[in-house]
């Protein structure tokens, strides 16, 4: 599916469906809307006059145009009170237009570029493109009968008023790239574990790197042995699938530019190991690589957007199963930095492989390390499926990430990383243990990770609640959401802007 920007008069527009976003009390008697109303024989003003359409948030009516000119159908879409429209609402509106078009089996949908004085046209266009392309996503690869299949080929954004065309065209392009990457990320999360093994995940990352011109290296088990990656070796021991440690490097800026390292948990299936999980919903643990998929996506997006930045992506990939050589509760691991870890629960495996990756990250001497992981069920208990938990050692980093969260609407909520929580992961026979019990589970997991980052500014994002949805909501489908990709790109954009401002100050 493709998004394009089009200029034109609504009264002469030939399209199977035109979506007109309208806020409460918005007049349809002036300008382009009056012309459209006239072209369709006054149906729009009739609908508002009858009170059938008021602009109330997400209310909609579909009108059929019997006149020869103009769109065949018009979807009036309520976007709520005037002044309350923001970029997220624009994403949501575009997704609703696309949903209608898919329902109608239309090949094209047109969306009226909304009037607004708060956001620049580039950001509006990006939001509309994101909402359209993400809203059209469905994972129906394994359905032999594709009943609700999308036949949509084209989304046209119709600019009738003063729209900054070059900014809007740039926004469309960025939005399409981001949404395409998020869809690939969702595909990885939704792929069953018999398709997406660590080997397959590494292959997809390598293919992306080849296609979009960034570096990819895959560390094998023997490399992990050499590097003393005790977490990876222990967690993967119970599976016949070989573990893979993916290293991605995107060099979009010169050697003196700061480096950012993103780390993503890549558990292609988490049965819990010897401390096996209960059967209900265990199938969803095929999605325990959501953080890793988001990191691969962020690297691909950075490359395709040609961001002037240096970014490294590290994705430790493994299964957590229960074979004859599986690691056990009571085992003690010696990590690469010398820390000894007592295994209290084999289901707390994510932090073990992340520890290896966080230690590896430090060789890059990065400006900041950000890890993303479906790490704890406790994150779901605390924040539901609405917000990602953020914890970190650096105020500025957490602040910048939260800001990126607001902009991308992949919102973050901070939990405290106070030292009182360190007590909960102390072990009498090793330095630490891998489980802090059921109190403050998201925090004790982060307290564990903190042992492996030393002084580098670091933040941890627990996406257990936001990576996989029980129920579709707007442009987020049931299942894998691809959360993290747009957030990380927004974060990088913020850093780039800040660095260039700082450079300008020096000059
Ligand atoms: N992958 C799970 C966390 C998870 C749970 C993600 C539900 C998404 C939805 C993780 O490996 C895990 O099992 N964590 C344990 C940790 C505990 C044993 C300390 C948990 O949260 O119960
Ligand atoms: Mn687990
Ligand atoms: Zn897990």
mmCIF file of C-alpha atoms in Angstrom, residues 72-430:
data_model
loop_
_atom_site.group_PDB
_atom_site.id
_atom_site.type_symbol
_atom_site.label_atom_id
_atom_site.label_comp_id
_atom_site.label_asym_id
_atom_site.label_seq_id
_atom_site.Cartn_x
_atom_site.Cartn_y
_atom_site.Cartn_z
ATOM 1 C CA UNK A 72 -18.714 8.052 -4.518
ATOM 2 C CA UNK A 73 -18.914 7.880 -0.755
ATOM 3 C CA UNK A 74 -18.194 10.404 1.970
ATOM 4 C CA UNK A 75 -17.290 9.309 5.487
ATOM 5 C CA UNK A 76 -17.865 12.076 8.003
ATOM 6 C CA UNK A 77 -15.595 11.279 10.930
ATOM 7 C CA UNK A 78 -15.950 13.017 14.284
ATOM 8 C CA UNK A 79 -12.666 14.099 15.846
ATOM 9 C CA UNK A 80 -14.130 15.673 18.981
ATOM 10 C CA UNK A 81 -13.907 19.151 20.417
ATOM 11 C CA UNK A 82 -12.186 21.874 18.432
ATOM 12 C CA UNK A 83 -8.675 22.398 19.752
ATOM 13 C CA UNK A 84 -8.371 18.887 21.156
ATOM 14 C CA UNK A 85 -6.975 17.398 17.976
ATOM 15 C CA UNK A 86 -3.363 16.325 18.225
ATOM 16 C CA UNK A 87 -1.060 14.085 16.209
ATOM 17 C CA UNK A 88 -2.256 10.909 17.891
ATOM 18 C CA UNK A 89 -5.820 11.773 16.955
ATOM 19 C CA UNK A 90 -4.687 12.217 13.375
ATOM 20 C CA UNK A 91 -3.108 8.744 13.385
ATOM 21 C CA UNK A 92 -6.327 7.354 14.834
ATOM 22 C CA UNK A 93 -8.482 9.199 12.297
ATOM 23 C CA UNK A 94 -6.456 7.887 9.357
ATOM 24 C CA UNK A 95 -6.722 4.351 10.746
ATOM 25 C CA UNK A 96 -10.514 4.698 10.885
ATOM 26 C CA UNK A 97 -10.672 5.907 7.293
ATOM 27 C CA UNK A 98 -8.587 2.933 6.224
ATOM 28 C CA UNK A 99 -10.715 0.523 8.271
ATOM 29 C CA UNK A 100 -13.798 1.775 6.432
ATOM 30 C CA UNK A 101 -12.103 1.364 3.060
ATOM 31 C CA UNK A 102 -11.016 -2.181 3.905
ATOM 32 C CA UNK A 103 -14.550 -3.035 5.020
ATOM 33 C CA UNK A 104 -15.830 -1.753 1.646
ATOM 34 C CA UNK A 105 -13.130 -3.680 -0.268
ATOM 35 C CA UNK A 106 -12.077 -0.376 -1.832
ATOM 36 C CA UNK A 107 -8.756 -0.075 -3.661
ATOM 37 C CA UNK A 108 -8.328 3.590 -2.802
ATOM 38 C CA UNK A 109 -9.274 5.922 0.017
ATOM 39 C CA UNK A 110 -8.870 9.682 0.153
ATOM 40 C CA UNK A 111 -8.474 11.593 3.397
ATOM 41 C CA UNK A 112 -8.989 15.319 3.674
ATOM 42 C CA UNK A 113 -5.822 16.889 5.118
ATOM 43 C CA UNK A 114 -7.130 18.374 8.385
ATOM 44 C CA UNK A 115 -7.022 22.089 9.095
ATOM 45 C CA UNK A 116 -4.817 22.889 12.069
ATOM 46 C CA UNK A 117 -2.724 25.694 13.409
ATOM 47 C CA UNK A 118 -0.674 23.867 16.047
ATOM 48 C CA UNK A 119 1.387 21.321 14.133
ATOM 49 C CA UNK A 120 3.476 21.801 11.063
ATOM 50 C CA UNK A 121 2.287 20.076 7.917
ATOM 51 C CA UNK A 122 5.213 17.657 7.867
ATOM 52 C CA UNK A 123 4.243 16.209 11.248
ATOM 53 C CA UNK A 124 0.560 16.043 10.305
ATOM 54 C CA UNK A 125 1.384 14.237 7.064
ATOM 55 C CA UNK A 126 3.669 11.814 8.910
ATOM 56 C CA UNK A 127 0.945 11.050 11.462
ATOM 57 C CA UNK A 128 -1.655 10.446 8.738
ATOM 58 C CA UNK A 129 0.692 8.161 6.811
ATOM 59 C CA UNK A 130 1.578 6.223 9.970
ATOM 60 C CA UNK A 131 -2.057 5.800 10.991
ATOM 61 C CA UNK A 132 -3.069 4.674 7.495
ATOM 62 C CA UNK A 133 -0.325 2.135 6.930
ATOM 63 C CA UNK A 134 -0.382 0.800 10.498
ATOM 64 C CA UNK A 135 -4.185 0.662 10.531
ATOM 65 C CA UNK A 136 -4.214 -1.543 7.445
ATOM 66 C CA UNK A 137 -1.962 -4.174 9.042
ATOM 67 C CA UNK A 138 -3.254 -7.664 9.637
ATOM 68 C CA UNK A 139 -1.387 -10.882 10.300
ATOM 69 C CA UNK A 140 -3.211 -13.305 8.011
ATOM 70 C CA UNK A 141 -0.260 -15.174 6.580
ATOM 71 C CA UNK A 142 -1.484 -18.448 8.054
ATOM 72 C CA UNK A 143 -5.188 -17.998 7.203
ATOM 73 C CA UNK A 144 -6.054 -20.026 4.125
ATOM 74 C CA UNK A 145 -9.362 -18.164 3.837
ATOM 75 C CA UNK A 146 -8.572 -14.469 3.926
ATOM 76 C CA UNK A 147 -12.007 -13.045 4.781
ATOM 77 C CA UNK A 148 -11.393 -9.413 5.802
ATOM 78 C CA UNK A 149 -8.377 -9.142 3.506
ATOM 79 C CA UNK A 150 -7.371 -5.623 2.502
ATOM 80 C CA UNK A 151 -7.567 -4.696 -1.164
ATOM 81 C CA UNK A 152 -6.352 -1.193 -0.499
ATOM 82 C CA UNK A 153 -3.607 -0.010 -2.826
ATOM 83 C CA UNK A 154 -3.553 3.709 -2.337
ATOM 84 C CA UNK A 155 -4.232 6.316 0.346
ATOM 85 C CA UNK A 156 -4.468 9.878 -0.997
ATOM 86 C CA UNK A 157 -4.101 12.810 1.369
ATOM 87 C CA UNK A 158 -6.088 15.636 -0.161
ATOM 88 C CA UNK A 159 -4.689 19.094 0.466
ATOM 89 C CA UNK A 160 -7.240 21.734 -0.430
ATOM 90 C CA UNK A 161 -5.971 24.645 1.592
ATOM 91 C CA UNK A 162 -2.571 26.221 2.161
ATOM 92 C CA UNK A 163 -0.422 23.193 2.871
ATOM 93 C CA UNK A 164 3.373 23.297 2.878
ATOM 94 C CA UNK A 165 3.769 20.717 0.141
ATOM 95 C CA UNK A 166 7.442 19.969 0.525
ATOM 96 C CA UNK A 167 7.167 19.529 4.309
ATOM 97 C CA UNK A 168 4.070 17.363 3.848
ATOM 98 C CA UNK A 169 5.736 15.215 1.170
ATOM 99 C CA UNK A 170 8.710 14.636 3.494
ATOM 100 C CA UNK A 171 6.336 13.716 6.302
ATOM 101 C CA UNK A 172 4.507 11.205 4.113
ATOM 102 C CA UNK A 173 7.780 9.578 3.145
ATOM 103 C CA UNK A 174 9.033 9.317 6.742
ATOM 104 C CA UNK A 175 5.654 8.076 7.959
ATOM 105 C CA UNK A 176 5.556 5.373 5.276
ATOM 106 C CA UNK A 177 9.059 4.168 6.115
ATOM 107 C CA UNK A 178 8.367 4.074 9.850
ATOM 108 C CA UNK A 179 5.043 2.298 9.428
ATOM 109 C CA UNK A 180 6.579 -0.233 7.047
ATOM 110 C CA UNK A 181 9.302 -1.026 9.582
ATOM 111 C CA UNK A 182 6.749 -1.280 12.410
ATOM 112 C CA UNK A 183 4.749 -3.752 10.292
ATOM 113 C CA UNK A 184 7.838 -5.928 9.815
ATOM 114 C CA UNK A 185 8.430 -5.724 13.564
ATOM 115 C CA UNK A 186 4.838 -6.838 14.220
ATOM 116 C CA UNK A 187 5.309 -9.712 11.781
ATOM 117 C CA UNK A 188 8.278 -10.912 13.813
ATOM 118 C CA UNK A 189 6.378 -10.696 17.102
ATOM 119 C CA UNK A 190 3.372 -12.517 15.631
ATOM 120 C CA UNK A 191 5.405 -15.210 13.881
ATOM 121 C CA UNK A 192 5.133 -18.523 15.710
ATOM 122 C CA UNK A 193 8.261 -19.881 17.362
ATOM 123 C CA UNK A 194 8.494 -22.750 14.886
ATOM 124 C CA UNK A 195 8.977 -20.148 12.157
ATOM 125 C CA UNK A 196 10.924 -17.472 14.009
ATOM 126 C CA UNK A 197 13.818 -19.290 15.672
ATOM 127 C CA UNK A 198 16.968 -17.443 16.791
ATOM 128 C CA UNK A 199 18.504 -18.513 13.460
ATOM 129 C CA UNK A 200 15.601 -17.022 11.502
ATOM 130 C CA UNK A 201 15.705 -13.819 13.537
ATOM 131 C CA UNK A 202 19.397 -13.448 12.757
ATOM 132 C CA UNK A 203 18.685 -14.123 9.074
ATOM 133 C CA UNK A 204 16.025 -11.396 8.967
ATOM 134 C CA UNK A 205 18.370 -8.907 10.618
ATOM 135 C CA UNK A 206 21.160 -9.797 8.170
ATOM 136 C CA UNK A 207 18.806 -9.406 5.210
ATOM 137 C CA UNK A 208 17.667 -5.987 6.423
ATOM 138 C CA UNK A 209 21.278 -4.862 6.908
ATOM 139 C CA UNK A 210 22.220 -5.993 3.383
ATOM 140 C CA UNK A 211 19.176 -4.336 1.870
ATOM 141 C CA UNK A 212 19.500 -0.992 3.639
ATOM 142 C CA UNK A 213 23.250 -0.657 3.963
ATOM 143 C CA UNK A 214 24.281 -1.109 7.586
ATOM 144 C CA UNK A 215 26.533 -3.696 9.228
ATOM 145 C CA UNK A 216 25.454 -6.998 10.738
ATOM 146 C CA UNK A 217 27.495 -9.645 12.530
ATOM 147 C CA UNK A 218 26.148 -12.784 14.166
ATOM 148 C CA UNK A 219 27.942 -14.300 17.138
ATOM 149 C CA UNK A 220 27.613 -18.086 17.402
ATOM 150 C CA UNK A 221 27.743 -20.278 20.499
ATOM 151 C CA UNK A 222 31.540 -20.670 20.264
ATOM 152 C CA UNK A 223 31.898 -16.864 20.153
ATOM 153 C CA UNK A 224 29.694 -16.615 23.227
ATOM 154 C CA UNK A 225 31.948 -19.102 24.996
ATOM 155 C CA UNK A 226 34.993 -16.982 24.134
ATOM 156 C CA UNK A 227 33.240 -13.861 25.391
ATOM 157 C CA UNK A 228 32.062 -15.580 28.602
ATOM 158 C CA UNK A 229 28.417 -14.874 27.848
ATOM 159 C CA UNK A 230 27.271 -17.060 30.704
ATOM 160 C CA UNK A 231 23.662 -15.874 30.498
ATOM 161 C CA UNK A 232 23.239 -16.798 26.839
ATOM 162 C CA UNK A 233 24.923 -20.161 27.300
ATOM 163 C CA UNK A 234 22.788 -21.093 30.315
ATOM 164 C CA UNK A 235 19.428 -19.944 28.960
ATOM 165 C CA UNK A 236 19.906 -21.648 25.582
ATOM 166 C CA UNK A 237 21.219 -24.914 27.049
ATOM 167 C CA UNK A 238 17.784 -26.540 27.232
ATOM 168 C CA UNK A 239 16.955 -25.957 23.570
ATOM 169 C CA UNK A 240 18.088 -27.643 20.373
ATOM 170 C CA UNK A 241 17.944 -24.272 18.607
ATOM 171 C CA UNK A 242 21.396 -22.642 18.574
ATOM 172 C CA UNK A 243 21.485 -19.191 20.235
ATOM 173 C CA UNK A 244 22.451 -16.169 18.148
ATOM 174 C CA UNK A 245 23.789 -12.823 19.284
ATOM 175 C CA UNK A 246 23.021 -10.172 16.666
ATOM 176 C CA UNK A 247 25.288 -7.128 16.378
ATOM 177 C CA UNK A 248 24.069 -4.297 14.149
ATOM 178 C CA UNK A 249 25.980 -1.091 13.446
ATOM 179 C CA UNK A 250 24.671 1.914 11.587
ATOM 180 C CA UNK A 251 27.242 4.628 10.940
ATOM 181 C CA UNK A 252 25.298 7.611 9.657
ATOM 182 C CA UNK A 253 27.635 10.200 11.200
ATOM 183 C CA UNK A 254 31.372 10.802 11.483
ATOM 184 C CA UNK A 255 33.762 9.099 13.877
ATOM 185 C CA UNK A 256 33.504 11.835 16.473
ATOM 186 C CA UNK A 257 29.733 11.644 16.735
ATOM 187 C CA UNK A 258 28.404 9.971 19.911
ATOM 188 C CA UNK A 259 27.208 6.404 19.742
ATOM 189 C CA UNK A 260 23.886 5.105 21.015
ATOM 190 C CA UNK A 261 23.484 1.430 21.845
ATOM 191 C CA UNK A 262 20.052 -0.211 21.808
ATOM 192 C CA UNK A 263 19.720 -3.660 23.359
ATOM 193 C CA UNK A 264 16.660 -5.879 22.787
ATOM 194 C CA UNK A 265 15.580 -9.106 24.456
ATOM 195 C CA UNK A 266 15.233 -11.799 21.796
ATOM 196 C CA UNK A 267 13.559 -14.799 23.422
ATOM 197 C CA UNK A 268 11.914 -16.478 20.428
ATOM 198 C CA UNK A 269 10.036 -18.672 22.889
ATOM 199 C CA UNK A 270 9.924 -18.607 26.678
ATOM 200 C CA UNK A 271 8.440 -21.746 28.222
ATOM 201 C CA UNK A 272 9.968 -20.723 31.553
ATOM 202 C CA UNK A 273 12.601 -23.480 31.505
ATOM 203 C CA UNK A 274 12.601 -25.989 34.391
ATOM 204 C CA UNK A 275 10.396 -23.490 36.312
ATOM 205 C CA UNK A 276 7.841 -24.037 33.560
ATOM 206 C CA UNK A 277 5.039 -21.545 33.010
ATOM 207 C CA UNK A 278 1.373 -22.528 33.320
ATOM 208 C CA UNK A 279 -0.243 -23.530 29.993
ATOM 209 C CA UNK A 280 -2.864 -20.739 29.615
ATOM 210 C CA UNK A 281 -1.437 -18.018 27.370
ATOM 211 C CA UNK A 282 1.941 -19.710 27.145
ATOM 212 C CA UNK A 283 1.552 -19.448 23.353
ATOM 213 C CA UNK A 284 1.970 -15.672 23.694
ATOM 214 C CA UNK A 285 5.559 -16.270 24.760
ATOM 215 C CA UNK A 286 6.360 -16.558 21.045
ATOM 216 C CA UNK A 287 6.351 -12.755 21.377
ATOM 217 C CA UNK A 288 9.092 -12.643 24.022
ATOM 218 C CA UNK A 289 11.435 -11.227 21.372
ATOM 219 C CA UNK A 290 9.449 -7.973 20.982
ATOM 220 C CA UNK A 291 12.326 -5.880 22.344
ATOM 221 C CA UNK A 292 14.805 -7.486 19.968
ATOM 222 C CA UNK A 293 12.494 -7.042 16.991
ATOM 223 C CA UNK A 294 12.066 -3.352 17.891
ATOM 224 C CA UNK A 295 15.833 -2.880 18.028
ATOM 225 C CA UNK A 296 16.301 -4.500 14.605
ATOM 226 C CA UNK A 297 13.470 -2.260 13.370
ATOM 227 C CA UNK A 298 15.041 0.874 14.854
ATOM 228 C CA UNK A 299 18.340 0.158 13.094
ATOM 229 C CA UNK A 300 16.561 -0.438 9.797
ATOM 230 C CA UNK A 301 14.504 2.737 10.206
ATOM 231 C CA UNK A 302 17.571 4.821 11.111
ATOM 232 C CA UNK A 303 19.293 3.569 7.951
ATOM 233 C CA UNK A 304 16.285 4.087 5.677
ATOM 234 C CA UNK A 305 15.679 7.571 7.081
ATOM 235 C CA UNK A 306 19.411 8.262 6.714
ATOM 236 C CA UNK A 307 19.563 9.754 10.208
ATOM 237 C CA UNK A 308 22.875 11.522 10.879
ATOM 238 C CA UNK A 309 23.677 9.336 13.886
ATOM 239 C CA UNK A 310 25.774 6.371 15.001
ATOM 240 C CA UNK A 311 23.661 3.562 16.365
ATOM 241 C CA UNK A 312 24.450 0.044 17.529
ATOM 242 C CA UNK A 313 21.803 -2.649 17.999
ATOM 243 C CA UNK A 314 22.483 -5.740 20.138
ATOM 244 C CA UNK A 315 19.959 -8.569 20.147
ATOM 245 C CA UNK A 316 20.677 -11.717 22.155
ATOM 246 C CA UNK A 317 18.392 -14.455 20.739
ATOM 247 C CA UNK A 318 17.562 -17.740 22.402
ATOM 248 C CA UNK A 319 14.782 -20.095 23.416
ATOM 249 C CA UNK A 320 14.060 -20.952 27.052
ATOM 250 C CA UNK A 321 13.045 -24.630 27.110
ATOM 251 C CA UNK A 322 13.439 -27.679 29.346
ATOM 252 C CA UNK A 323 15.766 -30.202 27.680
ATOM 253 C CA UNK A 324 18.121 -32.598 29.457
ATOM 254 C CA UNK A 325 20.910 -30.046 29.568
ATOM 255 C CA UNK A 326 18.716 -27.147 30.645
ATOM 256 C CA UNK A 327 20.011 -24.833 33.369
ATOM 257 C CA UNK A 328 18.470 -25.353 36.777
ATOM 258 C CA UNK A 329 17.386 -23.445 39.868
ATOM 259 C CA UNK A 330 20.378 -23.325 42.191
ATOM 260 C CA UNK A 331 22.938 -23.131 39.384
ATOM 261 C CA UNK A 332 25.508 -20.351 39.758
ATOM 262 C CA UNK A 333 26.701 -18.389 36.733
ATOM 263 C CA UNK A 334 29.908 -16.337 36.523
ATOM 264 C CA UNK A 335 29.213 -13.405 34.267
ATOM 265 C CA UNK A 336 31.797 -11.708 32.041
ATOM 266 C CA UNK A 337 32.357 -8.879 34.545
ATOM 267 C CA UNK A 338 32.988 -11.347 37.378
ATOM 268 C CA UNK A 339 29.579 -11.009 39.034
ATOM 269 C CA UNK A 340 28.216 -14.343 40.247
ATOM 270 C CA UNK A 341 24.497 -15.020 39.840
ATOM 271 C CA UNK A 342 22.473 -17.665 41.629
ATOM 272 C CA UNK A 343 19.571 -18.943 39.546
ATOM 273 C CA UNK A 344 16.493 -18.821 41.706
ATOM 274 C CA UNK A 345 14.003 -19.065 38.872
ATOM 275 C CA UNK A 346 14.763 -20.259 35.347
ATOM 276 C CA UNK A 347 11.818 -18.179 34.120
ATOM 277 C CA UNK A 348 13.749 -14.992 34.948
ATOM 278 C CA UNK A 349 15.887 -15.635 31.864
ATOM 279 C CA UNK A 350 15.588 -12.311 30.061
ATOM 280 C CA UNK A 351 17.775 -10.407 32.524
ATOM 281 C CA UNK A 352 20.515 -13.047 32.136
ATOM 282 C CA UNK A 353 20.881 -12.623 28.383
ATOM 283 C CA UNK A 354 20.452 -8.851 28.685
ATOM 284 C CA UNK A 355 23.316 -8.793 31.210
ATOM 285 C CA UNK A 356 25.631 -10.336 28.587
ATOM 286 C CA UNK A 357 24.493 -7.759 26.038
ATOM 287 C CA UNK A 358 24.823 -4.795 28.426
ATOM 288 C CA UNK A 359 28.408 -5.833 29.176
ATOM 289 C CA UNK A 360 29.104 -6.160 25.448
ATOM 290 C CA UNK A 361 27.565 -2.711 24.859
ATOM 291 C CA UNK A 362 30.228 -0.994 26.943
ATOM 292 C CA UNK A 363 32.999 -1.712 24.450
ATOM 293 C CA UNK A 364 31.434 0.971 22.243
ATOM 294 C CA UNK A 365 31.883 3.616 24.976
ATOM 295 C CA UNK A 366 28.402 4.837 24.156
ATOM 296 C CA UNK A 367 26.723 8.110 25.014
ATOM 297 C CA UNK A 368 23.786 6.074 26.285
ATOM 298 C CA UNK A 369 22.479 2.518 26.429
ATOM 299 C CA UNK A 370 18.760 1.821 26.145
ATOM 300 C CA UNK A 371 17.397 -1.689 26.495
ATOM 301 C CA UNK A 372 13.915 -2.897 25.565
ATOM 302 C CA UNK A 373 12.500 -6.125 26.915
ATOM 303 C CA UNK A 374 9.295 -8.008 27.565
ATOM 304 C CA UNK A 375 10.855 -8.581 30.942
ATOM 305 C CA UNK A 376 8.244 -8.934 33.680
ATOM 306 C CA UNK A 377 4.580 -9.820 34.099
ATOM 307 C CA UNK A 378 4.691 -7.230 36.896
ATOM 308 C CA UNK A 379 4.925 -4.427 34.288
ATOM 309 C CA UNK A 380 1.511 -5.541 32.994
ATOM 310 C CA UNK A 381 0.116 -5.562 36.527
ATOM 311 C CA UNK A 382 1.429 -2.035 37.190
ATOM 312 C CA UNK A 383 0.710 -0.240 33.916
ATOM 313 C CA UNK A 384 -1.575 -2.532 31.931
ATOM 314 C CA UNK A 385 -1.214 -2.484 28.176
ATOM 315 C CA UNK A 386 -1.163 1.322 28.050
ATOM 316 C CA UNK A 387 2.308 2.406 29.153
ATOM 317 C CA UNK A 388 5.835 1.048 28.997
ATOM 318 C CA UNK A 389 7.786 1.126 32.272
ATOM 319 C CA UNK A 390 11.029 3.102 32.217
ATOM 320 C CA UNK A 391 13.801 2.931 34.825
ATOM 321 C CA UNK A 392 17.296 4.297 34.548
ATOM 322 C CA UNK A 393 20.431 5.702 36.092
ATOM 323 C CA UNK A 394 20.483 8.998 34.224
ATOM 324 C CA UNK A 395 17.852 11.728 34.704
ATOM 325 C CA UNK A 396 18.466 13.367 31.349
ATOM 326 C CA UNK A 397 18.215 10.083 29.447
ATOM 327 C CA UNK A 398 14.947 9.139 31.154
ATOM 328 C CA UNK A 399 13.604 12.618 30.491
ATOM 329 C CA UNK A 400 14.551 12.480 26.791
ATOM 330 C CA UNK A 401 13.012 9.039 26.390
ATOM 331 C CA UNK A 402 9.771 10.152 28.042
ATOM 332 C CA UNK A 403 9.585 13.105 25.700
ATOM 333 C CA UNK A 404 10.070 10.812 22.707
ATOM 334 C CA UNK A 405 7.312 8.677 24.215
ATOM 335 C CA UNK A 406 4.858 11.580 24.202
ATOM 336 C CA UNK A 407 5.715 12.492 20.620
ATOM 337 C CA UNK A 408 5.403 8.986 19.237
ATOM 338 C CA UNK A 409 2.529 8.218 21.616
ATOM 339 C CA UNK A 410 4.452 5.159 22.773
ATOM 340 C CA UNK A 411 4.237 6.521 26.268
ATOM 341 C CA UNK A 412 6.533 5.759 29.189
ATOM 342 C CA UNK A 413 5.936 5.853 32.905
ATOM 343 C CA UNK A 414 8.822 5.859 35.325
ATOM 344 C CA UNK A 415 9.297 3.505 38.267
ATOM 345 C CA UNK A 416 11.911 4.181 40.970
ATOM 346 C CA UNK A 417 15.272 2.465 40.913
ATOM 347 C CA UNK A 418 16.053 3.215 44.568
ATOM 348 C CA UNK A 419 18.781 1.253 46.262
ATOM 349 C CA UNK A 420 16.340 -0.245 48.786
ATOM 350 C CA UNK A 421 15.322 -2.615 46.004
ATOM 351 C CA UNK A 422 18.876 -3.944 45.708
ATOM 352 C CA UNK A 423 18.328 -5.880 48.943
ATOM 353 C CA UNK A 424 15.711 -8.031 47.279
ATOM 354 C CA UNK A 425 18.138 -9.603 44.814
ATOM 355 C CA UNK A 426 20.962 -10.282 47.298
ATOM 356 C CA UNK A 427 21.984 -13.902 47.566
ATOM 357 C CA UNK A 428 23.676 -15.545 50.528
ATOM 358 C CA UNK A 429 25.876 -17.759 48.358
ATOM 359 C CA UNK A 430 26.476 -15.663 45.205
#
